[in-house]
Amino acid sequence: MTGKEFYIENFNTFQMKLNGQSESFLNEIRKEAMDRLSELEFPTNRNEEWKYTDVSPILKHNFIPAVNTTIPEFTKEEIKKFLFHNFDYHLLVFVNGFFSSELSIISQLPKGVVVGSLKKISKEDPELISRYVNKISKIENAFNALNTAYILDGLVVIVPDGIAVEKPIQVLYLNTSENELVLSLPRNLIIAGKNSQVSVIANYSGFGDKLYFNNITTEIFVDEYAVVDLCKVQSENENSYHIEKVQAQQKKNSLFNHYNVTFGGAIVRNDINSLLDGENTETHYYGLYMANGKQHVDNHTFIDHAKPNCMSNELYKGILDDNSRGVFNGKIIVRQDAQKTNAYQQNKTILLSKSATIDTKPQLEIFADDVKCSHGATVGHLDEISEFYIRSRGVPQELAKSMLIRAFANDVIETIKIEPLKEQINHMIFDHLHRVEIENEK
Amino acid sequence: MLSIKDLHANVEGKEILKGINLEIKAGEVHAIMGPNGSGKSTLANVLTGNKSYEVTGGGVLFDGKNLLELDTETRARQGMFLAFQYPVEIPGISNATFLKTALNEIRKYKGEAELTPKQFLEKIKEKAKILGLDETLISRYVNVGFSGGEKKRNEIFQMLMLEPKFVLLDETDSGLDIDALRIVSDGVNVYKNGKNAFLVITHYQRLLNYIQPDFVHVLYKGRIIKSGGKELALELEEKGYDWIKTEEVETENA
Ligand SMILES: Nc1ncnc2c1ncn2[C@@H]1O[C@H](COP(=O)(O)OP(=O)(O)OP(=O)(O)O)[C@@H](O)[C@H]1O
Ligand SMILES: [Mg+2]
């Protein structure tokens, strides 16, 4: 028994465990998703959307949904090294997808703001959660169905109209397999009311080096005039699998910034989708992927321009070493109604070794006539003339290469607003690529 | 200081330098002139260790040591400096970071302490002043968006900051207006002393009015075919290269 049957079988254990205690609206969602999972097959390379990403290594293992395992315990001291620090933040910690109130530190929040665990909040205020959950993201593949069938815990951030949450919310998702292969299934929900503001740092980290699988769904609703920043920094352990689907929906005059920094994982797949469902919205996607060894990193982005006068801007950059493989697929649809759309997309990759590869594909479908769209993809190596120039000033070769790597990543790093976070990401780049570090400029 | 003996070099399999001989002593200024494509920049690249240029024969001693076995950065740390004909743009790295890294690497090599941020800033201010360099250029990315003249000035600024022993100027005068030419030359003259030496590559005698050479060499098809004093530059300016070419053909036939 493998793959699908295994997850279906485990579902019964999960259901028994819940013992009818869960909210009925969540049970409905689960049942429906389980039906979808039974119908769907996990994607193969024959599927256009998964052409370059082979998930069969993931399906070879039977990962036990975390709910059917014992969640390991960590101390505050133990999780410290995984956190971004030197700035003020609210902290939420999830271990294998389950909220730990002992490790989390949520200080005073503005009135009406809800920040916490899906499991807990859906008990306390089922009406609130049922209004939003599973309304934004649709099940598009078996991974989404799997996540939804086991919907139970994850991040909830709900900001009422007119409220700005000043401190960023750092969410540490710590994942680990101890005695068995674990499947974490976090389900995240970020709802920003009209004219509200919130910033979330999603910090995915791996503990130990045992294989696990993290399969995430994140739903984001950005109401009129709201501003949402979501900065994902993914450092799962090098043997793990990481799949996330982000689905955002933006209403008029809203702004959504998504940052997607990838370090970890053996097979990584991100689907970052935004529906621009109101006029005058602005959307920025910034991506940075660093891979080495045999890592496989696939970023699929999709911006759906459904209304007029919206602007989207996307910059994805990758640095690939050793035998690593990158995939970028940037889809933009400009619907018939979406006149005066401005949509820009760029993907740039540098290959640090002869055997690293990237498959990059823009996918523009434009049905309106008065639009400005541009896209570009480049693949290259570190520039030898620049390297010679730097070395000719006395800088050793390895440091010269690091300078060029830093220079390449600069326009993405520069967009990160929290200075200490920027510095720590800078450090992680050199650490991950095993290169001499260049200090971040101040 | 620099002794070049029968130096041969290839670029992409094609022989460009065909036996260069040159002796440069501390305190001297040598000028190299020659038509486009004669191999002037190739010589500069070979001396600084650019890997795209393959040395196929001959040798170079720098302060009595074999220069050719050193990598580019070690040559630089031992005092070799090239002001590039086409300075490279590096978006994403500021001039300040670039210079601080270079300066500290050179200092480390010499067993000197790294400069404190304050010392570094003072040094920058002092050197920028000599060249009338706008200090905002320091915080900008290396050569990005610099005008042609600013790029050349920035090369000389780097020279003043790094204080090399042997300086190669590859057409530093091209693209400079009259005022900039004077400022850059002044920078070189301020820096010149009995202990360092210069090899100035140029097409124009004009520069040599400001930076007075002790020797002028003509490079033609990969060989130095004539050497003389600074009056040779004037002669070249007046008569071009044809008369020497004929002279060379005659000597070859003799
Ligand atoms: N990197 C390179 N790749 C291919 N050919 C090269 C390269 N560098 C130099 N060459 C060739 O070598 C020859 C000499 O070039 P070089 O740049 O040394 O000439 P130069 O004397 O500096 O000319 P100029 O006065 O135009 O600067 C030319 O034919 C040039 O095309
Ligand atoms: Mg030249």
Short mmCIF file of N, CA and C in Angstrom, two decimals, chain A residues 113-114 128-129 131-133 135-136 155-161 188-194 196 198 219-223 226 228:
data_model
loop_
_atom_site.label_atom_id
_atom_site.label_comp_id
_atom_site.label_asym_id
_atom_site.label_seq_id
_atom_site.Cartn_x
_atom_site.Cartn_y
_atom_site.Cartn_z
N VAL A 113 -7.71 42.01 16.60
CA VAL A 113 -6.79 41.22 15.78
C VAL A 113 -6.71 39.80 16.34
N VAL A 114 -6.85 38.84 15.45
CA VAL A 114 -6.78 37.44 15.88
C VAL A 114 -5.52 36.82 15.29
N LEU A 128 -16.25 32.57 12.77
CA LEU A 128 -15.22 33.42 12.17
C LEU A 128 -14.40 32.63 11.15
N ILE A 129 -13.93 31.46 11.56
CA ILE A 129 -13.07 30.67 10.68
C ILE A 129 -13.84 30.14 9.48
N ARG A 131 -16.09 31.42 7.90
CA ARG A 131 -16.32 32.49 6.94
C ARG A 131 -15.19 32.55 5.90
N TYR A 132 -13.98 32.18 6.31
CA TYR A 132 -12.84 32.38 5.43
C TYR A 132 -12.16 31.10 4.92
N VAL A 133 -12.09 30.09 5.78
CA VAL A 133 -11.21 28.97 5.44
C VAL A 133 -11.71 28.19 4.23
N LYS A 135 -12.03 29.05 1.30
CA LYS A 135 -12.86 29.82 0.39
C LYS A 135 -12.01 30.42 -0.74
N ILE A 136 -10.71 30.56 -0.50
CA ILE A 136 -9.86 31.28 -1.44
C ILE A 136 -9.11 30.32 -2.35
N LEU A 155 -1.50 28.42 10.74
CA LEU A 155 -1.50 29.83 11.16
C LEU A 155 -2.82 30.50 10.84
N VAL A 156 -3.30 31.29 11.78
CA VAL A 156 -4.44 32.18 11.49
C VAL A 156 -4.04 33.60 11.86
N VAL A 157 -4.21 34.50 10.91
CA VAL A 157 -4.03 35.93 11.18
C VAL A 157 -5.25 36.63 10.60
N ILE A 158 -6.02 37.26 11.45
CA ILE A 158 -7.18 38.00 10.96
C ILE A 158 -7.11 39.43 11.50
N VAL A 159 -6.98 40.37 10.58
CA VAL A 159 -6.84 41.77 10.99
C VAL A 159 -8.10 42.51 10.55
N PRO A 160 -8.81 43.11 11.53
CA PRO A 160 -10.05 43.81 11.17
C PRO A 160 -9.79 45.09 10.35
N ASP A 161 -10.83 45.64 9.80
CA ASP A 161 -10.73 46.86 9.00
C ASP A 161 -10.00 47.97 9.76
N ASN A 188 -2.65 27.50 6.42
CA ASN A 188 -2.51 28.89 6.87
C ASN A 188 -3.57 29.80 6.28
N LEU A 189 -3.94 30.77 7.08
CA LEU A 189 -5.00 31.69 6.68
C LEU A 189 -4.60 33.10 7.11
N ILE A 190 -4.46 34.00 6.15
CA ILE A 190 -4.15 35.39 6.48
C ILE A 190 -5.24 36.26 5.88
N ILE A 191 -5.98 36.95 6.75
CA ILE A 191 -7.08 37.78 6.28
C ILE A 191 -6.82 39.22 6.71
N ALA A 192 -6.66 40.10 5.74
CA ALA A 192 -6.42 41.51 6.06
C ALA A 192 -7.65 42.31 5.65
N GLY A 193 -8.31 42.90 6.64
CA GLY A 193 -9.54 43.67 6.39
C GLY A 193 -9.25 44.95 5.62
N LYS A 194 -10.31 45.67 5.30
CA LYS A 194 -10.16 46.90 4.52
C LYS A 194 -9.20 47.85 5.22
N SER A 196 -6.25 47.69 6.19
CA SER A 196 -5.45 47.18 7.30
C SER A 196 -4.04 46.87 6.81
N VAL A 198 -0.48 44.25 7.61
CA VAL A 198 0.16 43.20 8.40
C VAL A 198 1.33 42.59 7.64
N GLU A 219 -3.76 30.44 2.45
CA GLU A 219 -4.78 31.28 1.82
C GLU A 219 -4.66 32.71 2.35
N ILE A 220 -4.73 33.66 1.43
CA ILE A 220 -4.53 35.06 1.81
C ILE A 220 -5.63 35.91 1.18
N PHE A 221 -6.25 36.72 2.00
CA PHE A 221 -7.27 37.62 1.48
C PHE A 221 -6.85 39.04 1.82
N VAL A 222 -6.69 39.87 0.78
CA VAL A 222 -6.24 41.25 0.99
C VAL A 222 -7.40 42.16 0.56
N ASP A 223 -8.09 42.67 1.55
CA ASP A 223 -9.29 43.46 1.23
C ASP A 223 -8.89 44.86 0.74
N ALA A 226 -5.85 47.36 1.68
CA ALA A 226 -5.01 46.70 2.69
C ALA A 226 -3.61 46.44 2.12
N VAL A 228 -0.43 43.70 2.62
CA VAL A 228 0.06 42.46 3.24
C VAL A 228 1.45 42.14 2.69
#
